[in-house]
CSV table of C-alpha atoms in Angstrom, one decimal:
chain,number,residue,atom,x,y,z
A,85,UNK,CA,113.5,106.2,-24.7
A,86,UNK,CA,112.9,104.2,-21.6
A,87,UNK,CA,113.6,100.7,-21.5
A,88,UNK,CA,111.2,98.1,-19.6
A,89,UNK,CA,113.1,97.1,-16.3
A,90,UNK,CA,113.8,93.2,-17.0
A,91,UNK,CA,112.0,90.7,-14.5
A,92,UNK,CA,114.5,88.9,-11.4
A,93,UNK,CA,115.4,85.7,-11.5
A,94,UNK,CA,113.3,82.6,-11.1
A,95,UNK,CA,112.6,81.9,-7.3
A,96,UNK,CA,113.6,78.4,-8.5
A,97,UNK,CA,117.3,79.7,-9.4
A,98,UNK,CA,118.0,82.0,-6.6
A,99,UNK,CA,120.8,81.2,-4.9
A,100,UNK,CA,120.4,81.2,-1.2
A,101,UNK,CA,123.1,81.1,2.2
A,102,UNK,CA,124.6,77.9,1.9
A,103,UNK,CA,123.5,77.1,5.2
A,104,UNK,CA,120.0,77.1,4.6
A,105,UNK,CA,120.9,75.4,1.4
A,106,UNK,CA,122.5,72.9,3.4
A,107,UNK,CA,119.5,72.6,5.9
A,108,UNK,CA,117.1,71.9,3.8
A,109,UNK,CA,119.1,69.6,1.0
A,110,UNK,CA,119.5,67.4,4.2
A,111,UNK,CA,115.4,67.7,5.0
A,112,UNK,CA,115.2,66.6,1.3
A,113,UNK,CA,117.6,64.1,1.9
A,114,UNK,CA,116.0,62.7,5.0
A,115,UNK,CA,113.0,62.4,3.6
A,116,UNK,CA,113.5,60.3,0.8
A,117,UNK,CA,116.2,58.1,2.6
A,118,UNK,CA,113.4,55.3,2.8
A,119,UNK,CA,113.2,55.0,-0.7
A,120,UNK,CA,116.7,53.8,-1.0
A,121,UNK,CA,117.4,52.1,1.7
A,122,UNK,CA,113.9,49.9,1.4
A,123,UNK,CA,114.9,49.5,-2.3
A,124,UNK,CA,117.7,47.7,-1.5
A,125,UNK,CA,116.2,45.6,1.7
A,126,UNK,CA,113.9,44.5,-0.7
A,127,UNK,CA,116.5,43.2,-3.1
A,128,UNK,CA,118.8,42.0,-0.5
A,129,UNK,CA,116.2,40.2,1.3
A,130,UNK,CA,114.0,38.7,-2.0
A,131,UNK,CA,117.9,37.5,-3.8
A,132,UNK,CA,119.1,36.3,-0.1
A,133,UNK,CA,121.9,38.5,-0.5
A,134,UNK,CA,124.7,38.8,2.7
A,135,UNK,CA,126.3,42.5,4.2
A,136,UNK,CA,128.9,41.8,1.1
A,137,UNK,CA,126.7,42.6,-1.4
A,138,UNK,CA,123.8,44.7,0.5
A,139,UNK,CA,125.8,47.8,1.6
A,140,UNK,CA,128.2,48.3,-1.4
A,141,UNK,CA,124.4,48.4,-3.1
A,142,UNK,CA,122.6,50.3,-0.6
A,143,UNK,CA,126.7,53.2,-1.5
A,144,UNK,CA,125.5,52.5,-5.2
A,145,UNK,CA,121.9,53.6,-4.9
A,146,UNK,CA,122.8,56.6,-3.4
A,147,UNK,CA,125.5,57.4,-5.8
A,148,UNK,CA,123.1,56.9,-8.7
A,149,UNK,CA,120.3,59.0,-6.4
A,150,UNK,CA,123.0,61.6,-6.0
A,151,UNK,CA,124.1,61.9,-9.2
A,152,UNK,CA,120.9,62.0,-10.5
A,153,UNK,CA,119.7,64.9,-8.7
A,154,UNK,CA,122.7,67.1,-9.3
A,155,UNK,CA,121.9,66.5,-13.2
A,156,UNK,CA,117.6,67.5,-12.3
A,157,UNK,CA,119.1,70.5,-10.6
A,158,UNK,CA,121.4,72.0,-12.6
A,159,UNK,CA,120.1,70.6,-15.7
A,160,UNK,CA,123.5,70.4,-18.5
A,161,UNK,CA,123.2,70.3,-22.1
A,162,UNK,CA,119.0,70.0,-22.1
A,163,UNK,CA,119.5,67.0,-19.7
A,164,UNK,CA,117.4,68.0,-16.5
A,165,UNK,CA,114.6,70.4,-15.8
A,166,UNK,CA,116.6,72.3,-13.7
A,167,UNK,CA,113.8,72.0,-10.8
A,168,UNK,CA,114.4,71.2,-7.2
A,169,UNK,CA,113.9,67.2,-7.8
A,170,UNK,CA,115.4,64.6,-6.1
A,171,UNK,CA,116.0,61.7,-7.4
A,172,UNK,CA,115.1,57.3,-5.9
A,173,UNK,CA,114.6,54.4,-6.9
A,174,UNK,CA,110.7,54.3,-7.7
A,175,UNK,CA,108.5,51.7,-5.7
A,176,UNK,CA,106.9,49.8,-8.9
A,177,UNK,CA,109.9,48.9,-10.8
A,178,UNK,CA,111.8,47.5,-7.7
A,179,UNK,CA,109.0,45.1,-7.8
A,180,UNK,CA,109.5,44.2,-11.2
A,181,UNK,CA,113.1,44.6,-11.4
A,182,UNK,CA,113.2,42.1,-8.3
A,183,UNK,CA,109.9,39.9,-10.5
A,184,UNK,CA,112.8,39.6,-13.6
A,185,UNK,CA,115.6,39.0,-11.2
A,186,UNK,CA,114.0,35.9,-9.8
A,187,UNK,CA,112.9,34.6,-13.0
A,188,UNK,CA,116.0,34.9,-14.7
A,189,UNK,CA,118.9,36.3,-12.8
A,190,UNK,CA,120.8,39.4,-11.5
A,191,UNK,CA,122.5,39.9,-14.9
A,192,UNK,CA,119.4,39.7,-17.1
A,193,UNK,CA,117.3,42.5,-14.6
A,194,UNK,CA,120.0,45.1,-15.1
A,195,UNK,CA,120.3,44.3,-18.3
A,196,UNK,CA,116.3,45.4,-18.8
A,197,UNK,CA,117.5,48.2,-16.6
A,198,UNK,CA,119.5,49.9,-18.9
A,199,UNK,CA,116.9,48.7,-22.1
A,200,UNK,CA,115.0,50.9,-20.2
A,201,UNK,CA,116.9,53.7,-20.1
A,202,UNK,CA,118.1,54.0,-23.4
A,203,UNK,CA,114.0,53.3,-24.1
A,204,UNK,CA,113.3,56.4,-22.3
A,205,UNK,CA,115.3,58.3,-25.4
A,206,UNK,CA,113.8,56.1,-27.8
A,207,UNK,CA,110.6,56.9,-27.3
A,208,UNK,CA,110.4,60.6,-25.8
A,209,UNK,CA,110.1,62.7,-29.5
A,210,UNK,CA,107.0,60.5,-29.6
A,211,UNK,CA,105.8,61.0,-25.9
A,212,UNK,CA,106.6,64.9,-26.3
A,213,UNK,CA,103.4,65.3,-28.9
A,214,UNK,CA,100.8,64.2,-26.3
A,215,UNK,CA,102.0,66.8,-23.4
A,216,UNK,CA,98.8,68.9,-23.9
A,217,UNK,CA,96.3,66.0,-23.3
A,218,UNK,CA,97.5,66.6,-19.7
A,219,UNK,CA,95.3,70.2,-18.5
A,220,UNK,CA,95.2,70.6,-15.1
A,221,UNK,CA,91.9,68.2,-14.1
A,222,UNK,CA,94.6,65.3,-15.4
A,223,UNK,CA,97.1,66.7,-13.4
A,224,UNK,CA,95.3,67.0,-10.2
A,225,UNK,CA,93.7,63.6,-10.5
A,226,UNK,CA,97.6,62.3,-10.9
A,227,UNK,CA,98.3,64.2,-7.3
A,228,UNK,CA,95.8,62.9,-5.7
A,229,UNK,CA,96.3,59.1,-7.3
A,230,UNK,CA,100.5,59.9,-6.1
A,231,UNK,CA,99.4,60.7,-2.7
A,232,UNK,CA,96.6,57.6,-1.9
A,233,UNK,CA,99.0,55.0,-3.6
A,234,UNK,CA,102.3,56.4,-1.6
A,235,UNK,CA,101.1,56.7,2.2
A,236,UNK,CA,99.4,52.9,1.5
A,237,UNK,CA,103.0,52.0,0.4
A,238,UNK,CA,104.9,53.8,3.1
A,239,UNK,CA,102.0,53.2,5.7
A,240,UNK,CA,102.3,49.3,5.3
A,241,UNK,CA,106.0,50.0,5.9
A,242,UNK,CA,105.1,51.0,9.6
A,243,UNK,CA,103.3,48.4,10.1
A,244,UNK,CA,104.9,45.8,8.3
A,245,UNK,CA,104.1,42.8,6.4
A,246,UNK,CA,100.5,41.3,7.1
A,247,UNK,CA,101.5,37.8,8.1
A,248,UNK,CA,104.3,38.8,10.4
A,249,UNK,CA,103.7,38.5,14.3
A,250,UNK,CA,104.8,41.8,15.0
A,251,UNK,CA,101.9,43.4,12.2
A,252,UNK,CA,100.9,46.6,13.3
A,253,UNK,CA,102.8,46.4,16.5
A,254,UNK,CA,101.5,49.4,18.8
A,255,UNK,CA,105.2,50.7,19.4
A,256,UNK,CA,105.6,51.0,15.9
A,257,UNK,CA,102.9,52.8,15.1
A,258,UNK,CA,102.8,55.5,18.4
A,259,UNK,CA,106.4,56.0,17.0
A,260,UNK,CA,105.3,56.9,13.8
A,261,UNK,CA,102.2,59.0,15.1
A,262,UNK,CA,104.5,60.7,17.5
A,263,UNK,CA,107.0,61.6,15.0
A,264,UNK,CA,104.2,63.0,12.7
A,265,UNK,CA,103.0,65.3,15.5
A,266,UNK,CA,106.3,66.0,16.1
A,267,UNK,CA,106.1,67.5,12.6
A,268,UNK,CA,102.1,69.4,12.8
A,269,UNK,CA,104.2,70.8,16.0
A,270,UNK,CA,107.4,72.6,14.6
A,271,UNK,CA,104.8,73.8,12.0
A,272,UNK,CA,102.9,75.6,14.4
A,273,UNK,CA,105.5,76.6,16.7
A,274,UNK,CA,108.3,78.1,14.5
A,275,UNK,CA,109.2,80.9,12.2
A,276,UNK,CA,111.7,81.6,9.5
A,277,UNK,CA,114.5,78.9,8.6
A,278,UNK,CA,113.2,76.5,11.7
A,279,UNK,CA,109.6,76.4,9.9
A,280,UNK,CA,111.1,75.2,6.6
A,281,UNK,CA,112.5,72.4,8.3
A,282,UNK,CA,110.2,71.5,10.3
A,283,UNK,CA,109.9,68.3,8.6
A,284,UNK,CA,113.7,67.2,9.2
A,285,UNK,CA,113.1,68.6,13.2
A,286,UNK,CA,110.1,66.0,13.4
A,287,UNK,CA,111.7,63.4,12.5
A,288,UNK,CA,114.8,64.0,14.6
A,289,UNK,CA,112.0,64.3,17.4
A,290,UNK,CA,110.7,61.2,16.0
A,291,UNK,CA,114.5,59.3,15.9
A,292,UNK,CA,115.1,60.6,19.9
A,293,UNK,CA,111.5,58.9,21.1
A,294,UNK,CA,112.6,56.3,18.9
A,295,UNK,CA,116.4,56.3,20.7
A,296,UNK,CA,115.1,56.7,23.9
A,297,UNK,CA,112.9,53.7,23.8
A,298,UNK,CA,116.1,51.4,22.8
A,299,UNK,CA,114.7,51.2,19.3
A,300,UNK,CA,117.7,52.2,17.1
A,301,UNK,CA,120.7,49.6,17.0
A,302,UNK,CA,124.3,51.7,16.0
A,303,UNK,CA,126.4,48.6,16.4
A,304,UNK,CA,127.1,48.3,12.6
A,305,UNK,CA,127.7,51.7,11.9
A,306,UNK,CA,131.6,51.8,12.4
A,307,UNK,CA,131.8,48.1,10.8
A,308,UNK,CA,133.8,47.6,7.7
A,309,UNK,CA,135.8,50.7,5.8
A,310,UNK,CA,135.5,54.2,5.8
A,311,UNK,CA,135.2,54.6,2.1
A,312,UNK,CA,133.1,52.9,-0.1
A,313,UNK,CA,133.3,52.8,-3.6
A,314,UNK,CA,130.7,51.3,-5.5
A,315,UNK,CA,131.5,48.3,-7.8
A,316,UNK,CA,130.8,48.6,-11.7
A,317,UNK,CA,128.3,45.5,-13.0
A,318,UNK,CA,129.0,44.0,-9.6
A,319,UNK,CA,126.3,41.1,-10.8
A,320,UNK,CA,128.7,40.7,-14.1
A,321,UNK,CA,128.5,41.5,-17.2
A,322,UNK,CA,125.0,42.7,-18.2
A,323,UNK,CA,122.3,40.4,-20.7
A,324,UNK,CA,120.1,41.4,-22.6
A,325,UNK,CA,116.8,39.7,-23.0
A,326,UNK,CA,114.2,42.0,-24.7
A,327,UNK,CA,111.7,39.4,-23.7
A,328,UNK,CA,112.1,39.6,-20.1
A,329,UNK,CA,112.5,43.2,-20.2
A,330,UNK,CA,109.5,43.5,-21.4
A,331,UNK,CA,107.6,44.4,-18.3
A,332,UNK,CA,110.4,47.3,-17.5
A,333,UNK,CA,110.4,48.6,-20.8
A,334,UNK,CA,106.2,49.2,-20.9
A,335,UNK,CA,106.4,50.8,-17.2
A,336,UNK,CA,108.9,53.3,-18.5
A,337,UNK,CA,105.9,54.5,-20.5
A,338,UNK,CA,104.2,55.2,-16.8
A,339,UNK,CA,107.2,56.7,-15.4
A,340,UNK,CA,107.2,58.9,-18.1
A,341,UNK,CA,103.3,60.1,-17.5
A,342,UNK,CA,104.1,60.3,-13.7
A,343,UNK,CA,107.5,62.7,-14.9
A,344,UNK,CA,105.3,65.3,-17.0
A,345,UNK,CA,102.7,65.3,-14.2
A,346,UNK,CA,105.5,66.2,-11.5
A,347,UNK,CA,107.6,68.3,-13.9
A,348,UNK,CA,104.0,70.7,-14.3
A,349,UNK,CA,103.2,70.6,-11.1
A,350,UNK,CA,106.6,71.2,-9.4
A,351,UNK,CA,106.6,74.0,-11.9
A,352,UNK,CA,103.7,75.8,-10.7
A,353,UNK,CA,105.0,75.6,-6.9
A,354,UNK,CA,108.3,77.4,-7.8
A,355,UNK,CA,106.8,80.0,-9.8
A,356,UNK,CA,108.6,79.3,-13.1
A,357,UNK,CA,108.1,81.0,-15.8
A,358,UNK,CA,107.5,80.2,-19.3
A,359,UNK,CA,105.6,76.7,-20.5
A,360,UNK,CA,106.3,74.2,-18.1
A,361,UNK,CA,105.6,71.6,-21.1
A,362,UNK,CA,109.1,72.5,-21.8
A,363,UNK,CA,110.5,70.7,-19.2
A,364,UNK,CA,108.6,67.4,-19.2
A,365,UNK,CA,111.4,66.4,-22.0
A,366,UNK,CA,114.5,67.6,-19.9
A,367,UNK,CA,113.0,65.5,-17.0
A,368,UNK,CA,112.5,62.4,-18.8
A,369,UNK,CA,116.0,62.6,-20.1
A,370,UNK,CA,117.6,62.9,-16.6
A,371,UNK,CA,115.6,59.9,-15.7
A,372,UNK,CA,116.8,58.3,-18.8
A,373,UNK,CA,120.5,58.7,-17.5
A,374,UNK,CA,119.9,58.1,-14.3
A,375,UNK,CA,118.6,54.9,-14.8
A,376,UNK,CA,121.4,54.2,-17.4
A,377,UNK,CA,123.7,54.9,-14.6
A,378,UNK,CA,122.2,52.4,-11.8
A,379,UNK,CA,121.8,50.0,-14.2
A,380,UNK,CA,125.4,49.7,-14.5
A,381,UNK,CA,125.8,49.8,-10.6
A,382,UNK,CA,123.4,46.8,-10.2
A,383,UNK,CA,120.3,49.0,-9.4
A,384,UNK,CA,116.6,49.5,-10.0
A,385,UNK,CA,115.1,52.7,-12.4
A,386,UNK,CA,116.6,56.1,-10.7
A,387,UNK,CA,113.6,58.4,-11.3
A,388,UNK,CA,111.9,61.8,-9.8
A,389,UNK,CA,110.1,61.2,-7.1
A,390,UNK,CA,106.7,62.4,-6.2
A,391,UNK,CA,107.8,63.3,-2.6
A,392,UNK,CA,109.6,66.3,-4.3
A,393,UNK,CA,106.2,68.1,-4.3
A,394,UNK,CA,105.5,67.9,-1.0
A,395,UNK,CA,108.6,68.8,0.6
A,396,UNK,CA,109.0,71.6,-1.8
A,397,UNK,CA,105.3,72.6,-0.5
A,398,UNK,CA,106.1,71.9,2.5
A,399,UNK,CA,109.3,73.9,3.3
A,400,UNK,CA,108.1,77.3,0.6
A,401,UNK,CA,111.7,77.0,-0.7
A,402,UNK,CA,111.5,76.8,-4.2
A,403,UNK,CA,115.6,77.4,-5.2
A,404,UNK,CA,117.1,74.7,-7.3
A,405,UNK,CA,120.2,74.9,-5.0
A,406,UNK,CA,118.4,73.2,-2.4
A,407,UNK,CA,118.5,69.9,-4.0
A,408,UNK,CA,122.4,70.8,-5.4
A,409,UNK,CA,123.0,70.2,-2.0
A,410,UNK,CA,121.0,67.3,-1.2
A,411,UNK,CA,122.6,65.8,-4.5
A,412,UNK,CA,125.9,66.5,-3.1
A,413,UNK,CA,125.0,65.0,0.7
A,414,UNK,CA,123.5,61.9,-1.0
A,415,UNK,CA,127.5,61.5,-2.6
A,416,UNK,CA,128.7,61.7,0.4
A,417,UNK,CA,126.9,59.3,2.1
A,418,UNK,CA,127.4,57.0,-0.5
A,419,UNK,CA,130.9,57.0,-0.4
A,420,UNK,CA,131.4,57.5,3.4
A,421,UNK,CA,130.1,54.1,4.6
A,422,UNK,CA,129.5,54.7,8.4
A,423,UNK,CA,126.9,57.2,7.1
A,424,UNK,CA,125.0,54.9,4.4
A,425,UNK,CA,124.5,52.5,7.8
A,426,UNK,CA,123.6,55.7,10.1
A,427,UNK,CA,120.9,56.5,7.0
A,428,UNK,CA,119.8,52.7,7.2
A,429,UNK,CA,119.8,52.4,10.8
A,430,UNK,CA,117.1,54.9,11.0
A,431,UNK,CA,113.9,53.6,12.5
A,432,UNK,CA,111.3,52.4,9.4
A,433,UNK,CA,108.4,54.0,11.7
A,434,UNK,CA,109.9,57.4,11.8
A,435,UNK,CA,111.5,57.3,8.2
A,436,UNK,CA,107.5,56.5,6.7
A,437,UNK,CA,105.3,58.5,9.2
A,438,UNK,CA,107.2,61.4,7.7
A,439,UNK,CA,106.9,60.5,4.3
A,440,UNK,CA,103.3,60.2,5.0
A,441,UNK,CA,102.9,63.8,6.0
A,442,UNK,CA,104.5,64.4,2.5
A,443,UNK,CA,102.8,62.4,1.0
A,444,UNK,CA,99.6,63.9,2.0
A,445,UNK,CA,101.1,67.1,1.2
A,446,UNK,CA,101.1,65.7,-2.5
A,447,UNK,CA,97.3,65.1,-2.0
A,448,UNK,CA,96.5,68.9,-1.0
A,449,UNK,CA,98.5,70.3,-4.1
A,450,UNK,CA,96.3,68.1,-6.1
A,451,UNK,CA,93.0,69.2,-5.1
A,452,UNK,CA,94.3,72.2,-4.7
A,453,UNK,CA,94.7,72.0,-8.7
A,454,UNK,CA,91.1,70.5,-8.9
A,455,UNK,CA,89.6,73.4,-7.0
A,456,UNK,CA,90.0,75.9,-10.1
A,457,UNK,CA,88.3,72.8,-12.4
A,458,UNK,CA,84.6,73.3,-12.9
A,459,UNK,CA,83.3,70.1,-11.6
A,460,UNK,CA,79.7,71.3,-12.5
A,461,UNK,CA,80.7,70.6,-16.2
A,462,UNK,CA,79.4,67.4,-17.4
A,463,UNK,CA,83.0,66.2,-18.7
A,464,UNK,CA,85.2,67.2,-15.7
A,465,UNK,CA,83.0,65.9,-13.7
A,466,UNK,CA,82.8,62.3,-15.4
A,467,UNK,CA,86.6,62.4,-15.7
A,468,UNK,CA,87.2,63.0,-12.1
A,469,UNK,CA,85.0,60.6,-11.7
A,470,UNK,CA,86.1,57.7,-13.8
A,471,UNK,CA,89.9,58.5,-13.2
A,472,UNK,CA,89.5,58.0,-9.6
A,473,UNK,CA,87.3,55.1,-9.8
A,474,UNK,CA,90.0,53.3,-12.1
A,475,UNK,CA,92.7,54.6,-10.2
A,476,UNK,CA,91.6,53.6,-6.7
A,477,UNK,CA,90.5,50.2,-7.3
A,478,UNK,CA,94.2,48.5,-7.8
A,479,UNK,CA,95.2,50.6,-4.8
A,480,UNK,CA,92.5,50.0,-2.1
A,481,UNK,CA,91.9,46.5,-3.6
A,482,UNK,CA,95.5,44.6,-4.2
A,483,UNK,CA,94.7,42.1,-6.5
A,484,UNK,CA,92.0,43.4,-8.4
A,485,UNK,CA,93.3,42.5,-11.5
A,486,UNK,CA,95.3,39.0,-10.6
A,487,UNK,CA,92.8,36.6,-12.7
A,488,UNK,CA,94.1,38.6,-15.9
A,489,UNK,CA,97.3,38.2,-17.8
A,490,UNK,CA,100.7,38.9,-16.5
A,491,UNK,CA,101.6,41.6,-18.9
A,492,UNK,CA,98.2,43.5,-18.7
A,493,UNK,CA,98.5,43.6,-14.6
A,494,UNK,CA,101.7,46.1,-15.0
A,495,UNK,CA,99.5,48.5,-16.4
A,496,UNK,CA,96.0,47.7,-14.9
A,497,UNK,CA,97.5,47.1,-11.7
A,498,UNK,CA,99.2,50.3,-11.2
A,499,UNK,CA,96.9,52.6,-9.9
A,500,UNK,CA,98.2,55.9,-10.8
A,501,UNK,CA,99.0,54.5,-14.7
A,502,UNK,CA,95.4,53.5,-14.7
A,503,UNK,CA,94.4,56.7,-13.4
A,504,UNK,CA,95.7,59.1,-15.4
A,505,UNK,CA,95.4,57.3,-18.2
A,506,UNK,CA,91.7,57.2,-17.8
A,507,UNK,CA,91.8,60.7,-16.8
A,508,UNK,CA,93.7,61.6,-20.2
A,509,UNK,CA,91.4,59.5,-22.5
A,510,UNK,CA,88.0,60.3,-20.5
A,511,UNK,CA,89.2,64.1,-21.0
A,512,UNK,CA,89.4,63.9,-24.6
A,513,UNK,CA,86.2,61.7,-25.3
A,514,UNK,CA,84.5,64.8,-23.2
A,515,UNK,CA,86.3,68.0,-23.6
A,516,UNK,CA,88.2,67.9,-27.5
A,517,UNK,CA,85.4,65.6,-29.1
A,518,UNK,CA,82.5,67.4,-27.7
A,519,UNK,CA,84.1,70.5,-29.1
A,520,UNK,CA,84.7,69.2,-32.6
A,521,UNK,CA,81.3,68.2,-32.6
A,522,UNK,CA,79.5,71.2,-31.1
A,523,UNK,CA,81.9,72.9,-34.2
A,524,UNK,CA,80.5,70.6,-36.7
A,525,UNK,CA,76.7,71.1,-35.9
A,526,UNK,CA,76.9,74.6,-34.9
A,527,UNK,CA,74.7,76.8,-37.7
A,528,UNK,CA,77.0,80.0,-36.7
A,529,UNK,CA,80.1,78.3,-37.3
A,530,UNK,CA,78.8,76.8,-40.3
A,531,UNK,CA,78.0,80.3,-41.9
A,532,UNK,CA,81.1,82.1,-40.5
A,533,UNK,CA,83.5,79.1,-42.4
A,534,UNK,CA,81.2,80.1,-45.6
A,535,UNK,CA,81.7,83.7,-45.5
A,536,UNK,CA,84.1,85.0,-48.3
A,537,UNK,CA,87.6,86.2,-47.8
């Protein structure tokens, strides 16, 4: 009797040359450098914090980062989804973490950092039971909502802050255009390994121009030791104010939508097999100790980031070792201090032009996912429709929601929350209603439930 040949291996667990590995972990790694480093420029500059305190913070981000990915990528004891992920601080709860930190104080905000975390186990066996509200017209919608509301939040990174004389400054944004074409160009141009990174070679293009033009400042990079070892509670001892964590605690709820929509998603690129709902909860989890983790090295949330499905689309290496060794490089350079200020002396222009080829990489994938939607039904039309429309408004429109209470402005003002939220309940009014009722009134349903068994 002839047995069935058993399938291969999951394209996201094959092992590749550790060269390539290498290659790209450090694309990966490039690529969400920004999110770090602006992370804690934010928090140094909001707190008026000195080089004492900002670069053993800007070695603990990166640890956390680091460590965080390693567990997303090899994914021990159901802790990790075992995807290529990578893993920052996420933009929305720097702002609050910095909004609690300057009402109370640097105690109290990682304090409501690690409320959050142990939230995230709290409240994921409840979360778990809503994973199949999200089909695929929920999930595309949540792409498209990640991409729009991340290059408006790296694109005001090149040009800068609105009331600052050097807003929009032309040099910064022809370096930022010039590293993205830069990118288009090693796209076009090359094959094999040298195509998959084509996004690291644009923005070492990008970081010549840059170099040539007298834009990058090394002076600081040898300052100070070689080895830096991140301090534990380096605020002191943590409090906690349920309160004031509050706002944290409710956006964990968000992070955790914006987790199950890139766990499915990043799922489907990689080919893996089996229901990809399984993951969301292995996902969540790594956040959840990730963020424990930080907390107690003075950061923000460590979560997955949504630029992990565009460089994964981007490079067509789906193996999990890929960000094993971006984990590993982000360790590095947290502990080898000369490289966290090399990673932070990086030009902002060059670092967020190419997250907004990423970015927009994220966009593709999700109408990508739209295309196999019919958008001639009545519902998916209407949920498209209304998703978008309450998903775009906080983004194109800051402030759209300040007239309305503190509290309700985390969630209303947070454009890919809103989104997919309305995209979830929209869905259901349309697809799971309509079907119950179409049951209910239906006269052949009626007399096939009377028939005798």
């Amino acid at each position: 009797m002839s047995r069935t040949a058993s399938p291969g291996p999951d394209p996201v667990d094959e092992r590749l040359p550790w060269l390539t590995a290498l290659l790209i972990g450090l694309q990966h790694v490039l690529v969400m450098a920004a999110a770090p480093i602006t992370a804690v420029f934010l928090v140094g500059q909001a707190m008026g914090f000195g080089a004492d305190i900002t670069v053993p913070l800007m070695s603990a981000t990166f640890l956390a980062c680091g460590l965080g990915t390693l567990l997303q990528s090899f994914g021990p004891w159901g802790i990790g989804a075992r995807l290529p992920f990578v893993q920052v601080p996420g933009g929305a709860p720097i702002v609050i973490f910095l909004a609690i930190a300057q009402a109370t104080d640097m105690q109290t905000a990682t304090g409501a950092v690690i409320l959050s975390g142990l939230f995230y186990f709290l409240a994921l066996p409840f979360f778990t039971r809503v994973l199949r509200f999200f089909p695929p017209i929920v999930i595309g919608t949540m792409l498209l909502l990640v991409a729009v509301n991340l290059v408006k939040i790296f694109g005001g990174l090149i040009t800068g802050k609105v009331d600052s004389p050097q807003f929009a400054a032309s040099p910064d944004i022809l370096l930022a255009l010039a590293t993205m074409a830069a990118i288009v160009i090693c796209a076009r141009v090359f094959t094999g390994v040298l195509r998959r990174i084509s996004v690291m070679l644009g923005l070492v293009a990008g970081t010549l121009i840059a170099a040539s033009l007298g834009a990058i400042d090394l002076s600081g990079v040898a300052d100070g030791p070689l080895i830096a070892f991140p301090q534990l509670f380096p605020f002191g001892m943590p409090k906690f104010d349920i309160i004031a964590s509050l706002p944290l605690i409710i956006f964990s709820v968000v992070s955790m939508t914006e987790a199950t929509g890139q766990t499915m998603a990043t799922a489907e690129i990689v080919g893996k097999r089996g229901d990809s709902r399984a993951l969301v909860p292995r996902n969540i989890r790594a956040d959840a100790l990730g963020s424990l983790f930080g907390g107690c090295l003075g950061t923000s949330l460590i979560i997955t980031s949504g630029e992990n499905i565009g460089i994964v689309r981007a490079t067509g290496v789906r193996s999990r070792y890929v960000t094993v060794a971006a984990g590993f490089l982000l360790i590095i350079i947290a502990l080898l201090a000369p490289l966290g200020h090399l990673a932070a002396s990086l030009p902002t222009p060059v670092v967020a032009g190419t997250a907004v080829i990423v970015f927009a990489i994220i966009g593709v994938m999700g109408i990508n996912i739209l295309r196999g939607v019919n958008l001639n039904e009545h519902g998916n039309l209407y949920t498209l429709a209304s998703a978008l429309a309450m998903g775009l408004l906080p983004i194109v429109v800051p402030g759209f929601y300040s007239d309305f209470p503190q509290h309700l402005q985390i969630i209303l003002g947070n454009g890919l929350a809103m989104g997919t939220l309305t995209a979830v309940l929209v869905n259901i009014l349309f697809q799971c209603m309509g079907r119950a009722a179409s049951r209910r009134q239906s006269p052949i349903t009626a007399a096939n439930d009377q028939e005798p068994r």
